[in-house]
Amino acid sequence: MRRGLYLRLPDDSCREYVRAMQVVDVFDGPEHLYIKFTKSGTIVMDPGARRVDPAPVMLQELCRRIGSENVVFVE
């Protein structure tokens, strides 16, 4: 896996996607954001070309909103 933040979500129209993007949009930074869409099985670099700052508070909030099993930061 490449360095970056990986999220696992059903698709880009689900409630979890919207909730995750609300958090990600606040933490702009240098790291790439990758999303695995489980319905299609694809992993994409965020289509909005977002980059994130994987601050602990952001990771905690993502885990709270979409589940810790769906959030991984690879250094």
Short mmCIF file of C-alpha atoms in Angstrom, two decimals:
data_model
loop_
_atom_site.label_atom_id
_atom_site.label_comp_id
_atom_site.label_asym_id
_atom_site.label_seq_id
_atom_site.Cartn_x
_atom_site.Cartn_y
_atom_site.Cartn_z
CA MET A 1 0.00 0.00 0.00
CA ARG A 2 1.12 3.53 -0.71
CA ARG A 3 1.41 6.12 2.03
CA GLY A 4 -1.91 7.86 2.69
CA LEU A 5 -5.29 7.65 4.35
CA TYR A 6 -7.50 4.76 3.25
CA LEU A 7 -11.25 4.69 3.81
CA ARG A 8 -13.58 1.79 3.07
CA LEU A 9 -17.10 2.84 2.07
CA PRO A 10 -19.97 1.22 0.16
CA ASP A 11 -20.10 3.86 -2.60
CA ASP A 12 -19.91 7.61 -3.15
CA SER A 13 -23.63 8.16 -2.61
CA CYS A 14 -23.98 6.54 0.81
CA ARG A 15 -24.49 8.35 4.11
CA GLU A 16 -21.08 7.20 5.40
CA TYR A 17 -19.33 8.83 2.41
CA VAL A 18 -21.00 12.15 3.13
CA ARG A 19 -20.14 11.92 6.84
CA ALA A 20 -16.50 11.04 6.10
CA MET A 21 -16.07 13.87 3.59
CA GLN A 22 -17.41 16.38 6.14
CA VAL A 23 -14.46 15.47 8.37
CA VAL A 24 -11.86 15.18 5.61
CA ASP A 25 -12.72 18.62 4.23
CA VAL A 26 -11.70 20.24 7.53
CA PHE A 27 -8.24 18.62 7.66
CA ASP A 28 -6.49 19.71 4.48
CA GLY A 29 -2.89 18.51 4.34
CA PRO A 30 -0.12 16.69 2.45
CA GLU A 31 -1.35 13.07 2.44
CA HIS A 32 -3.30 11.37 -0.35
CA LEU A 33 -6.78 10.07 0.33
CA TYR A 34 -7.74 6.67 -1.10
CA ILE A 35 -11.23 5.22 -0.97
CA LYS A 36 -12.16 1.58 -1.42
CA PHE A 37 -15.73 1.29 -2.62
CA THR A 38 -16.96 -2.09 -1.43
CA LYS A 39 -19.90 -2.31 -3.83
CA SER A 40 -17.65 -2.08 -6.89
CA GLY A 41 -14.47 -3.43 -5.29
CA THR A 42 -12.39 -0.54 -6.63
CA ILE A 43 -9.82 1.59 -4.84
CA VAL A 44 -9.59 5.13 -6.12
CA MET A 45 -7.57 8.16 -5.20
CA ASP A 46 -10.21 10.59 -4.00
CA PRO A 47 -11.97 11.90 -7.10
CA GLY A 48 -12.12 15.38 -5.55
CA ALA A 49 -8.29 15.38 -5.36
CA ARG A 50 -8.46 15.97 -1.63
CA ARG A 51 -5.33 15.69 0.46
CA VAL A 52 -5.53 15.33 4.20
CA ASP A 53 -3.67 15.96 7.43
CA PRO A 54 -4.00 12.69 9.35
CA ALA A 55 -4.17 14.39 12.76
CA PRO A 56 -5.22 12.10 15.62
CA VAL A 57 -8.44 14.06 16.17
CA MET A 58 -9.40 13.59 12.50
CA LEU A 59 -8.70 9.85 12.61
CA GLN A 60 -10.72 9.51 15.82
CA GLU A 61 -13.68 11.34 14.32
CA LEU A 62 -13.58 9.24 11.15
CA CYS A 63 -13.50 6.07 13.26
CA ARG A 64 -16.49 7.34 15.24
CA ARG A 65 -18.46 8.22 12.10
CA ILE A 66 -17.72 5.26 9.81
CA GLY A 67 -16.15 2.65 12.11
CA SER A 68 -12.52 2.02 12.98
CA GLU A 69 -12.44 -1.01 10.68
CA ASN A 70 -12.96 1.37 7.74
CA VAL A 71 -10.12 3.82 8.49
CA VAL A 72 -6.40 3.10 7.99
CA PHE A 73 -3.47 5.51 7.78
CA VAL A 74 -0.40 4.01 6.11
CA GLU A 75 2.89 5.75 6.86
#
